[in-house]
């Protein structure tokens, strides 16, 4: 390898080595805690074999928050913003980001409010978790970083947030990859009862609706999160080290308050903030999404999720759905990083 190539990689990516298929790239902010290389899950089960982890976390004031985020890739590359869900964190993308960075993308992976190093700027700010406010946070982050337009990718809370930005601010979203499709909801829609089997799958929402549930999550958030991981990805054989790298993000002082408000708000048991009423009114109409979109679903997603046929017509632009096989569960980017990164690269070409 020539000195010129070596120097270029040092300038762009720092000194941490991450394996991306057969190519080795030097990426700042990423290290391997062990010697295992990133790989796709086996044909029989999603087996966590990578120990890549984001280590260089940046901070920036954005809206109501001082947001923590990881960044890899060339500073002048097209921007990809990757959004995590609950109960997960930015480490879901530790194997996705280097794949995209090696393809020339500037990758931003923020901690959502209530996670990791993200903090509220004021102690007086409501620890609000309603759906629109999380999207407002990401728009504020884009403004703070002077990013006019980005490709968005997400799952769980992150997919919903990407959906909202694509629907309400399409001028800020070039294209989108959304796990489990269209997740925009409303308090009115959530008020309708579901069949008993479906209600059973939402057991934690009912738990969080009680004071006992809030106290229980406060006292046992790590064990609670691990149980959700096991239920939502029943074929993903993650180890303790993989879980622990994410679980530290739940020690955020606002984590419990934001999570509890999110789920209580969904059921109409907690009020949102008035300044977001207009946004929620628009979201309650289930607006179409016109930006180019690829939706993904794991073939072993144990979390409640809609069937692809139920949301296909919500995407009025160029659209493709792909089911990822091999025992892939709810945390699709971490369980199938190559498939997720490939979808980002593909949708960017639309």
CSV table of C-alpha atoms in Angstrom, one decimal:
chain,number,residue,atom,x,y,z
A,1,UNK,CA,0.0,0.0,0.0
A,2,UNK,CA,1.5,3.4,-1.0
A,3,UNK,CA,2.4,6.1,1.5
A,4,UNK,CA,-0.1,8.4,-0.3
A,5,UNK,CA,-3.0,6.0,0.4
A,6,UNK,CA,-1.9,5.5,4.0
A,7,UNK,CA,-1.7,9.3,4.6
A,8,UNK,CA,-5.1,9.8,3.1
A,9,UNK,CA,-6.7,7.2,5.3
A,10,UNK,CA,-5.0,8.6,8.4
A,11,UNK,CA,-6.4,12.1,7.6
A,12,UNK,CA,-9.9,10.8,7.1
A,13,UNK,CA,-10.3,8.0,9.6
A,14,UNK,CA,-7.8,8.2,12.5
A,15,UNK,CA,-6.0,5.1,13.9
A,16,UNK,CA,-8.7,2.6,14.8
A,17,UNK,CA,-8.9,-0.5,12.5
A,18,UNK,CA,-12.3,-2.0,11.6
A,19,UNK,CA,-12.8,-4.8,9.2
A,20,UNK,CA,-15.3,-4.2,6.4
A,21,UNK,CA,-15.6,-7.3,4.4
A,22,UNK,CA,-12.2,-7.9,2.8
A,23,UNK,CA,-11.2,-4.2,3.1
A,24,UNK,CA,-9.5,-2.7,6.1
A,25,UNK,CA,-10.2,1.0,6.8
A,26,UNK,CA,-8.8,3.3,9.5
A,27,UNK,CA,-11.8,5.0,11.1
A,28,UNK,CA,-11.7,7.5,13.9
A,29,UNK,CA,-14.1,6.8,16.8
A,30,UNK,CA,-14.2,3.1,16.3
A,31,UNK,CA,-12.2,0.3,18.0
A,32,UNK,CA,-12.4,-3.4,18.5
A,33,UNK,CA,-12.7,-4.4,22.1
A,34,UNK,CA,-11.6,-7.9,21.0
A,35,UNK,CA,-10.1,-9.4,17.9
A,36,UNK,CA,-13.3,-10.7,16.4
A,37,UNK,CA,-14.2,-9.4,12.9
A,38,UNK,CA,-17.5,-8.0,11.8
A,39,UNK,CA,-19.6,-10.6,10.0
A,40,UNK,CA,-23.1,-11.2,8.9
A,41,UNK,CA,-25.3,-13.6,11.0
A,42,UNK,CA,-25.2,-17.3,10.3
A,43,UNK,CA,-27.9,-18.9,8.2
A,44,UNK,CA,-29.5,-20.4,11.3
A,45,UNK,CA,-29.3,-17.6,13.8
A,46,UNK,CA,-28.2,-14.0,14.3
A,47,UNK,CA,-24.9,-14.5,16.1
A,48,UNK,CA,-23.1,-11.4,17.4
A,49,UNK,CA,-19.5,-11.9,16.3
A,50,UNK,CA,-18.3,-8.2,16.1
A,51,UNK,CA,-16.8,-6.2,18.9
A,52,UNK,CA,-16.6,-2.9,17.0
A,53,UNK,CA,-17.6,0.0,19.2
A,54,UNK,CA,-17.9,3.8,18.9
A,55,UNK,CA,-15.4,5.5,21.3
A,56,UNK,CA,-14.9,9.1,20.1
A,57,UNK,CA,-18.1,10.8,21.1
A,58,UNK,CA,-18.6,14.4,20.1
A,59,UNK,CA,-20.9,16.9,21.7
A,60,UNK,CA,-22.9,19.9,20.3
A,61,UNK,CA,-25.7,22.1,21.5
A,62,UNK,CA,-28.8,21.5,19.4
A,63,UNK,CA,-32.2,22.9,20.3
A,64,UNK,CA,-33.0,21.9,23.9
A,65,UNK,CA,-30.1,19.4,24.1
A,66,UNK,CA,-26.4,19.0,24.3
A,67,UNK,CA,-26.3,16.0,22.0
A,68,UNK,CA,-23.7,13.3,21.9
A,69,UNK,CA,-22.9,11.7,18.6
A,70,UNK,CA,-20.4,9.5,16.8
A,71,UNK,CA,-19.1,10.6,13.4
A,72,UNK,CA,-17.0,8.6,10.9
A,73,UNK,CA,-16.2,9.0,7.3
A,74,UNK,CA,-15.0,11.9,5.1
A,75,UNK,CA,-16.2,15.3,6.2
A,76,UNK,CA,-17.2,16.3,2.7
A,77,UNK,CA,-19.1,13.1,2.0
A,78,UNK,CA,-22.9,12.8,1.5
A,79,UNK,CA,-24.4,12.7,5.0
A,80,UNK,CA,-26.1,9.7,6.5
A,81,UNK,CA,-27.8,10.0,9.9
A,82,UNK,CA,-28.5,6.8,11.7
A,83,UNK,CA,-31.1,6.7,14.5
A,84,UNK,CA,-31.3,4.1,17.2
A,85,UNK,CA,-34.3,2.8,19.1
A,86,UNK,CA,-35.3,1.6,22.6
A,87,UNK,CA,-33.8,-0.1,24.5
A,88,UNK,CA,-30.7,0.2,22.3
A,89,UNK,CA,-28.2,2.9,21.5
A,90,UNK,CA,-25.6,4.1,18.9
A,91,UNK,CA,-23.6,0.8,19.1
A,92,UNK,CA,-26.3,-0.8,16.9
A,93,UNK,CA,-24.5,1.0,14.0
A,94,UNK,CA,-20.9,0.2,15.0
A,95,UNK,CA,-20.6,-2.2,12.1
A,96,UNK,CA,-22.8,-0.3,9.7
A,97,UNK,CA,-20.9,3.0,10.0
A,98,UNK,CA,-17.5,1.8,8.7
A,99,UNK,CA,-19.1,0.1,5.8
A,100,UNK,CA,-20.7,3.4,4.8
A,101,UNK,CA,-17.6,5.5,5.6
A,102,UNK,CA,-15.5,3.2,3.3
A,103,UNK,CA,-18.0,4.0,0.5
A,104,UNK,CA,-17.4,7.7,1.0
A,105,UNK,CA,-20.3,8.7,3.3
A,106,UNK,CA,-20.1,11.0,6.3
A,107,UNK,CA,-22.0,9.1,9.0
A,108,UNK,CA,-23.6,10.7,12.0
A,109,UNK,CA,-25.0,8.5,14.8
A,110,UNK,CA,-26.6,10.6,17.6
A,111,UNK,CA,-27.7,9.5,21.1
A,112,UNK,CA,-31.4,10.3,21.3
A,113,UNK,CA,-32.7,12.3,24.3
A,114,UNK,CA,-32.4,10.3,27.4
A,115,UNK,CA,-29.5,8.1,26.2
A,116,UNK,CA,-25.7,8.1,26.5
A,117,UNK,CA,-24.0,11.5,26.7
A,118,UNK,CA,-27.0,13.6,25.4
A,119,UNK,CA,-28.2,16.0,28.1
A,120,UNK,CA,-30.9,18.6,28.5
A,121,UNK,CA,-29.5,22.2,28.5
A,122,UNK,CA,-32.0,23.2,31.2
A,123,UNK,CA,-33.3,21.5,34.3
A,124,UNK,CA,-36.6,23.1,33.6
A,125,UNK,CA,-37.2,21.4,30.2
A,126,UNK,CA,-39.9,18.8,30.3
A,127,UNK,CA,-38.4,15.3,29.9
A,128,UNK,CA,-40.8,14.8,26.9
A,129,UNK,CA,-40.7,11.6,24.9
A,130,UNK,CA,-43.6,12.2,22.4
A,131,UNK,CA,-42.9,11.2,18.8
A,132,UNK,CA,-42.6,14.7,17.3
A,133,UNK,CA,-40.1,16.1,19.8
A,134,UNK,CA,-37.5,13.4,19.0
A,135,UNK,CA,-37.8,14.4,15.3
A,136,UNK,CA,-37.4,18.1,16.2
A,137,UNK,CA,-34.2,17.1,18.1
A,138,UNK,CA,-32.7,15.6,14.9
A,139,UNK,CA,-33.7,18.6,12.8
A,140,UNK,CA,-32.0,20.8,15.5
A,141,UNK,CA,-28.9,18.6,15.3
A,142,UNK,CA,-28.8,19.0,11.5
A,143,UNK,CA,-29.1,22.7,11.9
A,144,UNK,CA,-26.3,22.8,14.5
A,145,UNK,CA,-24.0,20.7,12.2
A,146,UNK,CA,-25.0,22.8,9.1
A,147,UNK,CA,-26.4,19.8,7.4
A,148,UNK,CA,-29.1,20.8,5.0
A,149,UNK,CA,-30.1,17.3,3.7
A,150,UNK,CA,-29.2,13.8,4.7
A,151,UNK,CA,-30.1,10.2,4.1
A,152,UNK,CA,-31.9,8.9,7.2
A,153,UNK,CA,-31.8,5.3,8.5
A,154,UNK,CA,-33.4,3.9,11.6
A,155,UNK,CA,-35.3,1.2,13.5
A,156,UNK,CA,-37.8,1.3,16.4
A,157,UNK,CA,-37.9,4.9,17.8
A,158,UNK,CA,-35.3,5.7,15.1
A,159,UNK,CA,-37.4,4.5,12.3
A,160,UNK,CA,-40.4,6.5,13.6
A,161,UNK,CA,-38.2,9.6,13.8
A,162,UNK,CA,-36.9,9.1,10.3
A,163,UNK,CA,-40.5,8.6,9.1
A,164,UNK,CA,-41.6,11.9,10.7
A,165,UNK,CA,-38.8,13.9,9.3
A,166,UNK,CA,-39.4,12.4,5.8
A,167,UNK,CA,-43.1,13.2,6.1
A,168,UNK,CA,-43.0,16.7,7.6
A,169,UNK,CA,-39.6,18.0,6.4
A,170,UNK,CA,-39.0,16.2,3.1
A,171,UNK,CA,-36.6,18.9,2.0
A,172,UNK,CA,-34.2,17.7,4.8
A,173,UNK,CA,-34.4,14.0,3.8
A,174,UNK,CA,-32.8,12.8,0.6
A,175,UNK,CA,-33.8,9.2,1.1
A,176,UNK,CA,-34.7,6.8,3.9
A,177,UNK,CA,-34.2,3.2,5.2
A,178,UNK,CA,-36.8,2.3,7.7
A,179,UNK,CA,-36.9,-1.0,9.6
A,180,UNK,CA,-40.5,-2.2,10.1
A,181,UNK,CA,-41.8,0.3,7.6
A,182,UNK,CA,-44.2,3.1,8.5
A,183,UNK,CA,-44.4,3.7,12.3
A,184,UNK,CA,-46.0,7.2,12.6
A,185,UNK,CA,-48.9,7.0,15.0
A,186,UNK,CA,-51.3,9.1,17.1
A,187,UNK,CA,-52.9,9.0,20.5
A,188,UNK,CA,-56.3,8.6,18.8
A,189,UNK,CA,-55.2,5.6,16.8
A,190,UNK,CA,-53.5,4.0,19.8
A,191,UNK,CA,-56.7,4.3,21.8
A,192,UNK,CA,-58.3,1.5,19.7
A,193,UNK,CA,-58.0,-1.9,21.5
A,194,UNK,CA,-56.1,-4.7,19.7
A,195,UNK,CA,-56.8,-8.4,19.7
A,196,UNK,CA,-55.7,-10.1,23.0
A,197,UNK,CA,-52.6,-11.7,21.4
A,198,UNK,CA,-51.5,-8.3,20.1
A,199,UNK,CA,-52.1,-6.6,23.4
A,200,UNK,CA,-50.0,-9.3,25.1
A,201,UNK,CA,-47.0,-8.2,23.0
A,202,UNK,CA,-47.3,-4.7,24.4
A,203,UNK,CA,-47.1,-5.8,28.0
A,204,UNK,CA,-44.3,-3.3,28.9
A,205,UNK,CA,-46.5,-0.4,27.8
A,206,UNK,CA,-49.1,-1.4,30.4
A,207,UNK,CA,-46.3,-1.9,33.0
A,208,UNK,CA,-44.9,1.6,32.2
A,209,UNK,CA,-48.4,3.1,32.6
A,210,UNK,CA,-48.2,2.4,36.4
A,211,UNK,CA,-46.1,3.9,39.1
A,212,UNK,CA,-44.9,0.4,39.9
A,213,UNK,CA,-43.7,0.1,36.4
A,214,UNK,CA,-41.8,3.4,36.5
A,215,UNK,CA,-40.1,2.4,39.8
A,216,UNK,CA,-39.4,-1.1,38.4
A,217,UNK,CA,-37.7,0.3,35.3
A,218,UNK,CA,-35.7,2.8,37.4
A,219,UNK,CA,-34.4,0.0,39.6
A,220,UNK,CA,-33.9,-2.7,36.9
A,221,UNK,CA,-33.4,-0.9,33.7
A,222,UNK,CA,-30.4,-3.1,32.6
A,223,UNK,CA,-32.2,-6.4,33.3
A,224,UNK,CA,-35.3,-5.0,31.7
A,225,UNK,CA,-33.5,-4.0,28.5
A,226,UNK,CA,-31.8,-7.4,28.3
A,227,UNK,CA,-35.2,-9.1,28.5
A,228,UNK,CA,-36.5,-6.9,25.7
A,229,UNK,CA,-33.4,-7.8,23.6
A,230,UNK,CA,-34.1,-11.5,24.1
A,231,UNK,CA,-37.8,-11.2,23.3
A,232,UNK,CA,-37.4,-8.9,20.3
A,233,UNK,CA,-34.5,-10.9,18.8
A,234,UNK,CA,-35.1,-14.5,19.9
A,235,UNK,CA,-32.4,-15.9,17.5
A,236,UNK,CA,-29.7,-13.3,18.1
A,237,UNK,CA,-27.1,-14.9,20.4
A,238,UNK,CA,-25.5,-11.7,21.7
A,239,UNK,CA,-23.0,-11.9,24.5
A,240,UNK,CA,-22.8,-9.9,27.7
A,241,UNK,CA,-20.0,-7.7,26.3
A,242,UNK,CA,-22.3,-6.7,23.4
A,243,UNK,CA,-25.2,-5.9,25.7
A,244,UNK,CA,-23.0,-4.1,28.3
A,245,UNK,CA,-21.6,-1.7,25.6
A,246,UNK,CA,-25.1,-0.5,25.0
A,247,UNK,CA,-26.5,-0.8,28.6
A,248,UNK,CA,-24.2,2.0,29.8
A,249,UNK,CA,-26.3,4.4,27.7
A,250,UNK,CA,-29.3,3.8,29.9
A,251,UNK,CA,-27.4,5.3,32.9
A,252,UNK,CA,-28.3,8.8,31.5
A,253,UNK,CA,-30.1,10.7,34.3
A,254,UNK,CA,-33.1,11.5,32.0
A,255,UNK,CA,-33.4,8.0,30.5
A,256,UNK,CA,-36.3,6.7,32.7
A,257,UNK,CA,-38.3,9.9,32.5
A,258,UNK,CA,-38.1,10.1,28.7
A,259,UNK,CA,-38.9,6.4,28.2
A,260,UNK,CA,-41.8,6.4,30.6
A,261,UNK,CA,-43.3,9.6,29.0
A,262,UNK,CA,-42.9,8.2,25.5
A,263,UNK,CA,-45.0,5.1,26.3
A,264,UNK,CA,-47.5,6.9,28.5
A,265,UNK,CA,-48.0,9.6,25.8
A,266,UNK,CA,-48.7,6.9,23.2
A,267,UNK,CA,-51.6,5.6,25.3
A,268,UNK,CA,-53.0,9.1,26.1
A,269,UNK,CA,-51.9,8.8,29.8
A,270,UNK,CA,-49.5,11.7,29.6
A,271,UNK,CA,-49.8,15.0,27.8
A,272,UNK,CA,-47.5,16.3,25.2
A,273,UNK,CA,-46.2,19.9,25.2
A,274,UNK,CA,-48.5,22.5,23.5
A,275,UNK,CA,-45.8,23.8,21.2
A,276,UNK,CA,-45.8,20.4,19.4
A,277,UNK,CA,-49.6,20.1,19.0
A,278,UNK,CA,-49.6,21.3,15.4
A,279,UNK,CA,-47.0,18.7,14.4
A,280,UNK,CA,-48.9,16.0,16.1
A,281,UNK,CA,-52.1,17.1,14.4
A,282,UNK,CA,-50.3,16.6,11.0
A,283,UNK,CA,-48.9,13.3,12.1
A,284,UNK,CA,-52.3,12.1,13.2
A,285,UNK,CA,-53.4,12.2,9.5
A,286,UNK,CA,-50.8,9.5,8.7
A,287,UNK,CA,-49.2,11.6,6.0
A,288,UNK,CA,-47.7,9.9,2.9
A,289,UNK,CA,-43.9,9.8,2.6
A,290,UNK,CA,-42.7,10.8,-0.9
A,291,UNK,CA,-38.9,10.5,-0.4
A,292,UNK,CA,-37.2,7.4,-1.9
A,293,UNK,CA,-37.5,4.6,0.7
A,294,UNK,CA,-36.4,1.1,1.4
A,295,UNK,CA,-38.1,-0.7,4.2
A,296,UNK,CA,-36.5,-3.7,5.9
A,297,UNK,CA,-37.8,-6.4,8.1
A,298,UNK,CA,-36.1,-9.2,9.9
A,299,UNK,CA,-37.5,-12.7,9.5
A,300,UNK,CA,-37.4,-13.3,13.2
A,301,UNK,CA,-38.5,-10.0,14.6
A,302,UNK,CA,-40.1,-10.8,18.0
A,303,UNK,CA,-41.3,-7.3,18.7
A,304,UNK,CA,-44.7,-6.0,17.7
A,305,UNK,CA,-44.5,-4.7,14.1
A,306,UNK,CA,-46.8,-4.2,11.2
A,307,UNK,CA,-46.8,-6.5,8.2
A,308,UNK,CA,-45.2,-5.0,5.0
A,309,UNK,CA,-48.4,-5.1,3.1
A,310,UNK,CA,-50.1,-2.9,5.7
A,311,UNK,CA,-47.8,0.1,5.0
A,312,UNK,CA,-46.6,-0.2,1.4
A,313,UNK,CA,-49.0,2.4,0.2
A,314,UNK,CA,-47.8,4.9,2.7
A,315,UNK,CA,-44.7,5.4,0.5
A,316,UNK,CA,-45.6,7.4,-2.6
A,317,UNK,CA,-42.1,7.8,-4.0
A,318,UNK,CA,-39.7,5.1,-5.3
A,319,UNK,CA,-40.1,2.3,-2.9
A,320,UNK,CA,-38.8,-1.2,-2.2
A,321,UNK,CA,-39.3,-3.6,0.7
A,322,UNK,CA,-36.8,-6.3,1.6
A,323,UNK,CA,-37.1,-9.1,4.2
A,324,UNK,CA,-33.7,-10.0,5.7
A,325,UNK,CA,-33.5,-13.7,6.4
A,326,UNK,CA,-31.3,-15.8,8.7
A,327,UNK,CA,-32.9,-15.3,12.0
A,328,UNK,CA,-32.8,-11.5,12.1
A,329,UNK,CA,-34.7,-9.8,14.9
A,330,UNK,CA,-35.7,-6.3,15.9
A,331,UNK,CA,-32.2,-4.8,16.1
A,332,UNK,CA,-31.6,-5.3,12.4
A,333,UNK,CA,-28.6,-2.9,11.9
A,334,UNK,CA,-26.6,-4.7,14.6
A,335,UNK,CA,-27.8,-8.2,13.6
A,336,UNK,CA,-27.4,-7.7,9.8
A,337,UNK,CA,-25.1,-4.7,9.3
A,338,UNK,CA,-24.1,-5.5,5.7
A,339,UNK,CA,-27.8,-5.7,4.7
A,340,UNK,CA,-28.6,-2.4,6.4
A,341,UNK,CA,-25.5,-0.6,4.9
A,342,UNK,CA,-26.3,-2.0,1.5
A,343,UNK,CA,-29.8,-0.6,1.7
A,344,UNK,CA,-28.5,2.8,2.6
A,345,UNK,CA,-26.2,2.8,-0.4
A,346,UNK,CA,-28.9,1.5,-2.7
A,347,UNK,CA,-31.6,4.0,-1.6
A,348,UNK,CA,-29.0,6.8,-2.1
A,349,UNK,CA,-28.9,6.0,-5.8
A,350,UNK,CA,-32.6,6.3,-6.3
